[in-house]
C-alpha angles and dihedrals in degrees: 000000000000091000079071097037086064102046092048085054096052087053097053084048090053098045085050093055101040076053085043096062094031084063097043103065093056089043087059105038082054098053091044090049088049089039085059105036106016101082091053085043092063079039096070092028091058107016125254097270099040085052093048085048091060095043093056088041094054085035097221133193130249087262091046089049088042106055089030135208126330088011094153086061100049092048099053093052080049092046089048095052099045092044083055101053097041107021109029106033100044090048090048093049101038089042102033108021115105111256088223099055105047118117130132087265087067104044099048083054090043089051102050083042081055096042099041102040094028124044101012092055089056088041110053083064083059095050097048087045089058093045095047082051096056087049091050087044089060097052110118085007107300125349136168116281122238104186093197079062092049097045086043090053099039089052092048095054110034106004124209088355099073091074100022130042120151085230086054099038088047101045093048080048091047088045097035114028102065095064109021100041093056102043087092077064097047102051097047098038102026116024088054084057089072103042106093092052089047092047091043094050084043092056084045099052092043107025100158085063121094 
């Protein structure tokens, strides 16, 4: 009995790193994608000099300057949509999808029904709530951002709505969903296209590597 009871729970530990590691690479492709373009995004939401203002008022650090406000909520959008295209996409076709039916047709079409009716509809939540907390951030010009008080004050005065409308939800799919939800199709159709003349032109340029 706890021969087996060991080894079950090996086998729980190695399924949560394996998930561990399958996690972290979109985690991190998100914060480095808000770490770059967060902060010009508040630029144009708030204006250069109203930005520089809350930042003196907050007086930031070079890090904080530098990733930005309501960078949580950025990166999570960013975190959900990358999840979607090279996590999510790639485990439900490969696990669920019928055998039969797999070609890169269907996959291009699996991955923009992902894609639309998956992670953009998780991410456009993310998106209002960054944008409600940019708005909170600017109150008194410039305070710390609590997103539980952002999310609390968004329910109480427009409900549901706050985070999820169909007109948000359809213009991020009609932004978002023609490059990023196919991109599970063109790796794996189109970039491969390309590989023997990349690795023959490789060997060429460094032949003495092997």
């Amino acid at each position: 009995g706890g021969g087996g009871g060991g080894s079950l729970f090996g086998d729980v530990m190695v399924r949560a790193k394996i998930a561990a590691k399958i996690l972290m690479a979109p985690a991190l492709s998100g914060a480095i994608e808000s770490v770059v373009a967060n902060r010009a995004e508040a630029q144009r939401f708030y204006g250069i000099s109203k930005l520089s203002a809350v930042e003196a008022q907050l007086k930031w650090n070079v890090a904080a300057r530098t990733c930005g406000p309501a960078f949580v909520a950025n990166s999570s959008r960013n975190f959900v949509m990358s999840s979607t295209s090279f996590v999510i996409t790639p485990l439900l076709f490969k696990t669920y999808f019928p055998v039969e039916h797999r070609s890169e047709q269907s996959l291009f079409w699996f991955g923009l029904g992902v894609n639309i009716f998956g992670g953009n509809v998780v991410a456009i939540t993310q998106q209002a709530l960054w944008g409600r907390a940019l708005d909170y951030g600017a109150v008194g010009g410039g305070r710390t951002i609590r997103y539980a008080h952002v999310v609390r004050e968004g329910l109480q005065a427009e409900g549901a709505s706050a985070f999820f409308t169909v007109p948000k939800w359809f213009s991020r799919v009609l932004m978002n969903a023609p490059i990023q939800g196919t991109l599970p199709w063109f790796y794996n159709s189109i970039l491969p296209l390309g590989e023997g003349a990349f690795m023959r032109g490789a060997t060429s340029a460094y032949p003495g590597d092997r």
